[in-house]
Tab-separated table of C-alpha atoms in Angstrom:
chain	number	residue	atom	x	y	z
B	30	MET	CA	-19.916	26.376	-1.032
B	31	ALA	CA	-17.625	23.382	-0.622
B	32	LEU	CA	-15.569	23.425	2.546
B	33	MET	CA	-11.878	22.625	2.651
B	34	LYS	CA	-10.353	20.437	5.302
B	35	ARG	CA	-7.079	22.177	6.044
B	36	ARG	CA	-4.426	20.655	8.220
B	37	SER	CA	-3.185	22.903	10.980
B	38	SER	CA	0.506	22.341	10.311
B	39	ARG	CA	2.428	22.295	7.053
B	40	PRO	CA	5.855	20.779	6.422
B	41	HIS	CA	6.963	23.879	4.503
B	42	GLU	CA	6.057	26.082	7.475
B	43	ARG	CA	8.702	24.262	9.497
B	44	LYS	CA	11.487	24.290	6.905
B	45	ALA	CA	13.832	26.201	9.220
B	46	MET	CA	13.285	23.667	11.978
B	47	VAL	CA	14.021	20.367	10.255
B	48	ALA	CA	16.314	19.087	7.533
B	49	ARG	CA	14.900	18.197	4.132
B	50	GLY	CA	12.882	14.991	4.233
B	51	GLU	CA	13.316	14.419	7.965
B	52	ILE	CA	9.569	14.340	8.682
B	53	THR	CA	8.948	11.642	6.074
B	54	LEU	CA	11.990	9.676	7.226
B	55	ALA	CA	10.785	9.737	10.829
B	56	GLU	CA	7.369	8.510	9.732
B	57	ILE	CA	8.887	5.658	7.718
B	58	ASN	CA	10.957	4.647	10.738
B	59	SER	CA	7.964	4.856	13.086
B	60	GLN	CA	6.123	2.018	11.369
B	61	PRO	CA	6.939	-0.849	13.764
B	62	GLY	CA	5.277	0.959	16.659
B	63	LEU	CA	2.296	1.998	14.553
B	64	TRP	CA	1.808	-1.572	13.351
B	65	ALA	CA	1.570	-2.709	16.962
B	66	GLU	CA	-1.090	-0.044	17.548
B	67	ALA	CA	-2.947	-1.116	14.398
B	68	LEU	CA	-3.131	-4.672	15.694
B	69	GLN	CA	-4.551	-3.400	18.973
B	70	VAL	CA	-7.211	-1.470	17.042
B	71	PHE	CA	-8.251	-4.658	15.305
B	72	LYS	CA	-8.048	-6.751	18.458
B	73	ALA	CA	-10.536	-4.441	20.177
B	74	GLN	CA	-13.130	-5.188	17.495
B	75	ALA	CA	-12.162	-8.659	16.306
B	76	HIS	CA	-15.114	-10.434	17.915
B	77	GLU	CA	-17.678	-7.923	16.633
B	78	ILE	CA	-16.198	-7.972	13.134
B	79	THR	CA	-16.218	-11.751	12.845
B	80	SER	CA	-19.768	-11.938	14.213
B	81	PHE	CA	-20.823	-9.267	11.721
B	82	TRP	CA	-19.294	-11.324	8.894
B	83	SER	CA	-20.854	-14.610	9.966
B	84	THR	CA	-24.361	-13.157	10.280
B	85	ASN	CA	-24.314	-11.583	6.806
B	86	ALA	CA	-24.258	-13.718	3.678
B	87	PHE	CA	-22.178	-11.474	1.436
B	88	ASP	CA	-22.069	-12.425	-2.234
B	89	GLN	CA	-19.040	-10.274	-2.973
B	90	ILE	CA	-16.491	-7.895	-1.488
B	91	ILE	CA	-15.551	-4.636	-3.196
B	92	LEU	CA	-12.605	-2.608	-1.930
B	93	THR	CA	-12.218	0.992	-2.983
B	94	GLY	CA	-9.930	3.959	-2.551
B	95	CYS	CA	-7.888	6.449	-4.571
B	96	GLY	CA	-4.198	6.430	-5.374
B	97	SER	CA	-2.338	4.596	-2.617
B	98	THR	CA	-5.486	3.264	-1.020
B	99	TYR	CA	-6.705	1.871	-4.339
B	100	TYR	CA	-3.472	-0.124	-4.479
B	101	LEU	CA	-4.097	-1.173	-0.882
B	102	GLY	CA	-7.478	-2.424	-2.067
B	103	VAL	CA	-5.795	-4.492	-4.783
B	104	THR	CA	-3.679	-6.224	-2.151
B	105	GLY	CA	-6.641	-6.580	0.216
B	106	ALA	CA	-8.875	-8.112	-2.438
B	107	SER	CA	-6.319	-10.847	-3.072
B	108	LEU	CA	-5.989	-11.569	0.663
B	109	LEU	CA	-9.749	-11.501	1.349
B	110	GLN	CA	-10.719	-13.764	-1.530
B	111	ALA	CA	-7.992	-16.267	-0.693
B	112	ALA	CA	-8.983	-16.313	2.981
B	113	THR	CA	-12.775	-16.319	2.722
B	114	GLY	CA	-13.516	-17.813	-0.690
B	115	THR	CA	-15.860	-14.881	-1.350
B	116	PRO	CA	-15.235	-13.097	-4.658
B	117	ALA	CA	-13.339	-9.866	-3.961
B	118	ARG	CA	-12.063	-7.127	-6.230
B	119	ALA	CA	-10.686	-3.618	-6.004
B	120	ILE	CA	-12.314	-0.795	-7.959
B	121	SER	CA	-11.072	2.782	-8.014
B	122	ALA	CA	-13.406	5.082	-6.101
B	123	SER	CA	-13.469	7.428	-9.068
B	124	GLU	CA	-14.986	4.638	-11.179
B	125	LEU	CA	-17.616	3.960	-8.535
B	126	MET	CA	-18.426	7.655	-8.271
B	127	LEU	CA	-18.766	8.134	-12.025
B	128	PHE	CA	-20.433	4.828	-12.904
B	129	PRO	CA	-22.146	3.476	-9.759
B	130	ASP	CA	-24.829	1.601	-11.665
B	131	LYS	CA	-22.171	-0.401	-13.513
B	132	THR	CA	-20.969	-1.987	-10.259
B	133	PHE	CA	-23.563	-1.643	-7.494
B	134	HIS	CA	-26.679	-3.812	-7.689
B	135	ASN	CA	-29.513	-4.001	-5.178
B	136	SER	CA	-29.811	-7.738	-5.810
B	137	ILE	CA	-26.233	-8.563	-4.751
B	138	GLN	CA	-25.303	-8.545	-1.066
B	139	THR	CA	-22.025	-6.631	-1.027
B	140	LEU	CA	-19.440	-5.787	1.589
B	141	LEU	CA	-17.930	-2.460	0.548
B	142	VAL	CA	-14.538	-1.805	2.163
B	143	CYS	CA	-13.620	1.879	1.887
B	144	LEU	CA	-9.979	2.831	2.417
B	145	SER	CA	-8.804	6.398	3.003
B	146	ARG	CA	-6.029	7.973	5.045
B	147	SER	CA	-7.935	11.212	5.626
B	148	GLY	CA	-11.489	9.942	5.359
B	149	THR	CA	-12.244	13.038	3.284
B	150	THR	CA	-11.278	11.784	-0.178
B	151	ARG	CA	-14.068	13.128	-2.368
B	152	GLU	CA	-14.438	10.126	-4.655
B	153	THR	CA	-14.353	7.584	-1.828
B	154	VAL	CA	-16.919	9.446	0.287
B	155	GLU	CA	-19.194	9.798	-2.726
B	156	ALA	CA	-18.748	6.116	-3.636
B	157	ALA	CA	-19.923	5.158	-0.155
B	158	ARG	CA	-22.939	7.463	-0.453
B	159	LEU	CA	-23.844	6.075	-3.867
B	160	PHE	CA	-23.558	2.536	-2.524
B	161	ARG	CA	-26.407	3.374	-0.152
B	162	GLN	CA	-28.444	4.477	-3.162
B	163	PHE	CA	-27.635	1.810	-5.748
B	164	GLY	CA	-26.242	-1.109	-3.767
B	165	LYS	CA	-27.205	-3.550	-1.057
B	166	GLY	CA	-25.074	-4.567	1.897
B	167	SER	CA	-22.720	-3.021	4.436
B	168	ILE	CA	-19.758	-0.666	4.581
B	169	VAL	CA	-16.503	-1.217	6.452
B	170	VAL	CA	-14.236	1.830	6.627
B	171	ILE	CA	-10.516	1.623	7.330
B	172	THR	CA	-9.035	5.078	7.889
B	173	CYS	CA	-6.669	7.217	9.933
B	174	ASP	CA	-9.347	9.716	10.950
B	175	SER	CA	-12.158	8.364	13.103
B	176	SER	CA	-14.080	11.659	12.944
B	177	SER	CA	-14.019	12.050	9.176
B	178	PRO	CA	-17.024	12.159	6.829
B	179	LEU	CA	-16.183	8.692	5.518
B	180	ALA	CA	-16.018	7.279	9.036
B	181	GLN	CA	-19.553	8.540	9.658
B	182	LEU	CA	-20.833	6.373	6.792
B	183	ALA	CA	-19.415	3.128	8.186
B	184	ASP	CA	-21.358	0.173	9.526
B	185	ARG	CA	-18.058	-1.020	10.973
B	186	LEU	CA	-15.157	1.371	11.534
B	187	LEU	CA	-11.502	0.434	11.945
B	188	ALA	CA	-9.548	3.637	12.536
B	189	ILE	CA	-5.932	4.150	13.509
B	190	ASP	CA	-5.712	7.890	14.039
B	191	ALA	CA	-2.157	7.667	15.355
B	192	ALA	CA	-0.897	6.671	11.901
B	193	GLN	CA	-1.877	10.003	10.313
B	194	GLU	CA	1.110	11.859	8.853
B	195	GLN	CA	2.497	15.373	8.781
B	196	SER	CA	4.238	14.540	5.511
B	197	ARG	CA	2.204	14.630	2.348
B	198	VAL	CA	3.534	11.220	1.335
B	199	GLN	CA	1.606	8.194	2.580
B	200	THR	CA	3.949	5.754	4.290
B	201	ARG	CA	2.965	4.678	7.795
B	202	SER	CA	-0.730	5.395	7.194
B	203	PHE	CA	-0.763	3.036	4.215
B	204	SER	CA	1.105	0.258	5.977
B	205	SER	CA	-0.880	0.568	9.216
B	206	MET	CA	-4.147	0.287	7.301
B	207	ALA	CA	-2.613	-2.660	5.442
B	208	VAL	CA	-1.891	-4.404	8.756
B	209	ILE	CA	-5.532	-3.930	9.793
B	210	LEU	CA	-6.721	-5.185	6.407
B	211	THR	CA	-4.452	-8.232	6.665
B	212	ALA	CA	-5.832	-9.013	10.120
B	213	LEU	CA	-9.374	-8.536	8.832
B	214	ALA	CA	-8.877	-10.984	5.970
B	215	ALA	CA	-7.301	-13.526	8.298
B	216	ALA	CA	-10.030	-13.236	10.924
B	217	LEU	CA	-12.865	-13.530	8.395
B	218	GLY	CA	-11.172	-16.550	6.859
B	219	GLY	CA	-10.539	-18.338	10.136
B	220	GLN	CA	-6.769	-17.875	10.017
B	221	ASP	CA	-4.647	-17.139	13.070
B	222	TRP	CA	-4.634	-13.363	12.799
B	223	GLN	CA	-2.949	-13.044	16.182
B	224	SER	CA	0.232	-14.454	14.628
B	225	LEU	CA	0.544	-10.979	13.092
B	226	ASP	CA	1.785	-9.771	16.484
B	227	ALA	CA	5.217	-10.753	15.143
B	228	LEU	CA	5.047	-8.151	12.358
B	229	PRO	CA	6.477	-5.112	14.233
B	230	GLU	CA	9.600	-6.935	15.371
B	231	ALA	CA	10.020	-8.532	11.928
B	232	LEU	CA	9.968	-5.056	10.390
B	233	THR	CA	12.499	-3.707	12.882
B	234	ARG	CA	14.903	-6.524	11.964
B	235	LEU	CA	14.314	-6.056	8.243
B	236	MET	CA	14.924	-2.316	8.258
B	237	GLY	CA	18.188	-2.761	10.110
B	238	ARG	CA	19.331	-5.544	7.814
B	239	SER	CA	18.375	-3.708	4.599
B	240	GLU	CA	19.690	-0.249	5.451
B	241	SER	CA	23.061	-0.502	3.716
B	242	LEU	CA	21.727	-1.972	0.463
B	243	ILE	CA	18.796	0.431	0.248
B	244	ARG	CA	21.047	3.419	0.864
B	245	HIS	CA	23.473	2.199	-1.809
B	246	LEU	CA	20.718	1.883	-4.421
B	247	GLY	CA	18.947	5.012	-3.242
B	248	GLU	CA	22.025	7.167	-3.716
B	249	ASP	CA	22.784	5.778	-7.181
B	250	LEU	CA	21.797	8.528	-9.615
B	251	SER	CA	22.729	6.404	-12.625
B	252	ILE	CA	19.357	4.726	-12.103
B	253	THR	CA	16.851	6.723	-14.159
B	254	GLN	CA	14.016	4.186	-14.380
B	255	PHE	CA	12.428	1.855	-11.831
B	256	ALA	CA	10.146	-1.119	-12.393
B	257	PHE	CA	8.405	-2.721	-9.412
B	258	LEU	CA	7.023	-6.202	-10.005
B	259	GLY	CA	4.758	-8.371	-7.854
B	260	SER	CA	2.061	-11.006	-8.163
B	261	GLY	CA	-0.956	-11.942	-6.051
B	262	PRO	CA	-1.213	-9.651	-2.999
B	263	LEU	CA	2.274	-8.335	-3.767
B	264	TYR	CA	1.085	-6.700	-7.001
B	265	GLY	CA	-0.753	-3.925	-5.157
B	266	LEU	CA	2.358	-3.301	-3.066
B	267	ALA	CA	4.530	-3.154	-6.196
B	268	CYS	CA	2.188	-0.475	-7.547
B	269	GLU	CA	2.372	1.427	-4.260
B	270	ALA	CA	6.194	1.283	-4.382
B	271	MET	CA	5.964	2.691	-7.907
B	272	LEU	CA	3.777	5.539	-6.669
B	273	LYS	CA	6.103	6.335	-3.764
B	274	MET	CA	9.127	6.488	-6.058
B	275	THR	CA	7.230	8.700	-8.515
B	276	GLU	CA	5.925	11.090	-5.840
B	277	MET	CA	9.131	11.475	-3.893
B	278	SER	CA	11.942	11.296	-6.459
B	279	ARG	CA	10.074	12.100	-9.703
B	280	VAL	CA	11.971	9.295	-11.433
B	281	PHE	CA	10.029	7.394	-14.097
B	282	SER	CA	8.619	4.268	-12.464
B	283	THR	CA	6.223	1.485	-13.408
B	284	GLY	CA	4.421	-1.327	-11.609
B	285	TYR	CA	3.517	-4.659	-13.197
B	286	HIS	CA	2.711	-8.263	-12.440
B	287	VAL	CA	5.987	-10.192	-12.584
B	288	LEU	CA	5.285	-12.275	-15.668
B	289	GLU	CA	3.265	-9.534	-17.362
B	290	TYR	CA	6.398	-7.375	-17.440
B	291	LEU	CA	7.905	-9.854	-19.896
B	292	HIS	CA	5.186	-9.129	-22.457
B	293	GLY	CA	6.421	-5.836	-23.823
B	294	PRO	CA	7.505	-3.571	-20.942
B	295	ARG	CA	10.848	-5.327	-20.515
B	296	TYR	CA	12.036	-3.889	-23.806
B	297	ALA	CA	12.172	-0.454	-22.184
B	298	ALA	CA	14.655	-1.735	-19.577
B	299	ASP	CA	18.342	-0.988	-19.993
B	300	ALA	CA	21.477	-0.392	-17.938
B	301	SER	CA	19.889	2.619	-16.270
B	302	THR	CA	16.941	0.560	-14.973
B	303	LEU	CA	16.520	-1.001	-11.549
B	304	ILE	CA	13.931	-3.773	-11.490
B	305	ALA	CA	12.669	-4.654	-8.006
B	306	GLY	CA	10.898	-7.994	-7.878
B	307	LEU	CA	8.659	-8.729	-4.885
B	308	VAL	CA	9.016	-12.505	-4.994
B	309	SER	CA	6.274	-14.666	-3.507
B	310	GLU	CA	6.721	-18.062	-1.937
B	311	SER	CA	3.876	-19.638	-3.906
B	312	ALA	CA	5.249	-18.646	-7.316
B	313	PHE	CA	8.929	-18.453	-6.374
B	314	THR	CA	10.348	-20.566	-9.211
B	315	GLU	CA	8.400	-18.844	-11.985
B	316	GLU	CA	9.059	-15.368	-10.659
B	317	VAL	CA	12.791	-15.839	-10.106
B	318	GLN	CA	13.149	-17.317	-13.577
B	319	ALA	CA	11.380	-14.267	-14.993
B	320	LEU	CA	13.751	-11.951	-13.118
B	321	LYS	CA	16.757	-13.863	-14.453
B	322	THR	CA	15.641	-13.297	-18.038
B	323	LEU	CA	15.711	-9.553	-17.408
B	324	LEU	CA	19.447	-9.619	-16.811
B	325	SER	CA	19.859	-9.890	-20.588
B	326	ARG	CA	18.524	-6.332	-20.835
B	327	ARG	CA	21.556	-5.214	-18.779
B	328	ALA	CA	19.125	-3.936	-16.150
B	329	ARG	CA	20.014	-4.270	-12.502
B	330	VAL	CA	17.679	-6.652	-10.678
B	331	LEU	CA	16.792	-6.592	-6.983
B	332	ALA	CA	14.769	-9.451	-5.521
B	333	LEU	CA	12.908	-9.242	-2.210
B	334	ALA	CA	11.974	-12.686	-0.922
B	335	GLU	CA	11.171	-14.423	2.340
B	336	ALA	CA	14.262	-16.628	2.234
B	337	ASN	CA	17.564	-16.625	0.389
B	338	SER	CA	16.605	-19.625	-1.708
B	339	GLU	CA	18.321	-21.110	-4.717
B	340	GLY	CA	18.360	-18.824	-7.743
B	341	LEU	CA	18.509	-15.477	-5.966
B	342	GLY	CA	22.305	-15.527	-6.018
B	343	GLU	CA	22.274	-15.162	-9.805
B	344	LEU	CA	20.586	-11.758	-9.534
B	345	ASP	CA	22.375	-8.485	-8.825
B	346	PHE	CA	20.865	-7.886	-5.389
B	347	ALA	CA	18.734	-9.895	-2.969
B	348	LEU	CA	17.006	-8.796	0.220
B	349	THR	CA	15.558	-11.468	2.478
B	350	ILE	CA	12.440	-10.705	4.505
B	351	ASP	CA	13.021	-13.567	6.990
B	352	SER	CA	9.744	-12.952	8.815
B	353	GLN	CA	8.889	-16.521	9.805
B	354	LEU	CA	5.250	-15.528	9.216
B	355	PRO	CA	2.776	-17.359	6.973
B	356	GLU	CA	2.766	-16.080	3.411
B	357	TRP	CA	-0.627	-14.373	3.802
B	358	GLY	CA	0.657	-12.424	6.800
B	359	ARG	CA	3.971	-11.100	5.557
B	360	ALA	CA	3.111	-9.147	2.387
B	361	ILE	CA	3.266	-5.656	3.904
B	362	LEU	CA	6.872	-6.238	5.014
B	363	TYR	CA	8.019	-5.880	1.405
B	364	LEU	CA	7.005	-2.219	1.249
B	365	PRO	CA	8.942	-0.190	3.883
B	366	PRO	CA	12.420	-0.818	2.382
B	367	LEU	CA	11.048	0.394	-0.959
B	368	GLN	CA	9.571	3.481	0.690
B	369	LEU	CA	13.042	4.198	2.027
B	370	LEU	CA	14.519	3.601	-1.434
B	371	GLY	CA	12.252	6.326	-2.804
B	372	TRP	CA	13.212	8.633	0.055
B	373	HIS	CA	16.944	8.262	-0.616
B	374	GLN	CA	16.461	8.842	-4.342
B	375	ALA	CA	14.465	12.000	-3.602
B	376	ILE	CA	17.045	13.437	-1.202
B	377	GLN	CA	19.908	12.616	-3.548
B	378	ARG	CA	18.125	14.430	-6.386
B	379	GLY	CA	17.461	17.520	-4.284
B	380	PHE	CA	13.738	17.018	-3.670
B	381	ASP	CA	11.930	17.294	-0.346
B	382	PRO	CA	9.464	14.450	0.333
B	383	ASP	CA	8.049	16.478	3.224
B	384	ASP	CA	6.816	19.210	0.934
B	385	LEU	CA	5.319	17.929	-2.301
B	386	ALA	CA	3.623	20.508	-4.497
B	387	TYR	CA	0.210	18.936	-3.900
B	388	ASP	CA	-1.440	17.473	-0.833
B	389	PRO	CA	-4.344	15.116	-1.613
B	390	ARG	CA	-5.892	15.943	1.769
B	391	ASP	CA	-6.524	19.528	0.676
B	392	GLN	CA	-9.675	19.133	-1.382
B	393	PRO	CA	-13.363	19.964	-1.146
B	394	ILE	CA	-15.320	17.762	1.224
B	395	PRO	CA	-18.548	16.681	-0.479
């Protein structure tokens, strides 16, 4: 008989004690402190991880997870390949579980990076087990539960248990694992990963600076469709923002590469659409030009960018990140304001992000 991992405390059991959505809101706001802890987790193992990498000649890197953590893998693959030069890609754990022989080969030295908040996700645990059977190489696990079944399968474990949530919605767990993954990519690629120590303070500044705009857009019920756009490592974060908006507010949302949105999906945009563009530094000109063309659809356009550079003023809204970090180190900063956007939309529509109908952590452990 399959066992269930059941959390000891449920948001709906505490409804009389807290206001609607307050647990999720507190967890969103706790991210600066958790990011600092995540960096300490990585710092404690940085030397061992880099030695492990240098003594293994990996031919490829595969990142895997489900839902949010699959999108985290998409972002991580972009960062890891850019930093190390080793081919990296994200594959859904469900695909690896169902078709392991289509991906795993015992002739290819592979680093499998498994991502899971709970460490009990059935598909991800099974993908790791099947890798031992069909593949060749090592497993790195990034999770928020160091005692989980997935953690037990790791050759190298990076766990930030403090980032686990009471809410069913992944917010701080996702971003804390993203900080560890960003540090991992930087360290393996010889970049100055310790410059990421500036991330927590950069996030604190950003959340304070963005609060008014995010609240304004979050309380606007005339918006009935969201499109989140990003390229490179920002694409995975755009998809995660889409998922957060869908889970919390139940408003129709999509996630696309910036330029890909122009090839068909833009025709669904209208005056009731908010398009949020996560603008990169490397492709700034192309991406801003693409966002400008969307104004003709009468959609409202929000751009998030490192600096308030030329062209952003022509859009409806602009939010500057102003992190002063290298481009590879700042990606995760784009996400928390969009998490908060989803939270405001949910509360305004009468939904409770603390108490979704389904909790992905409640499932059989293989």
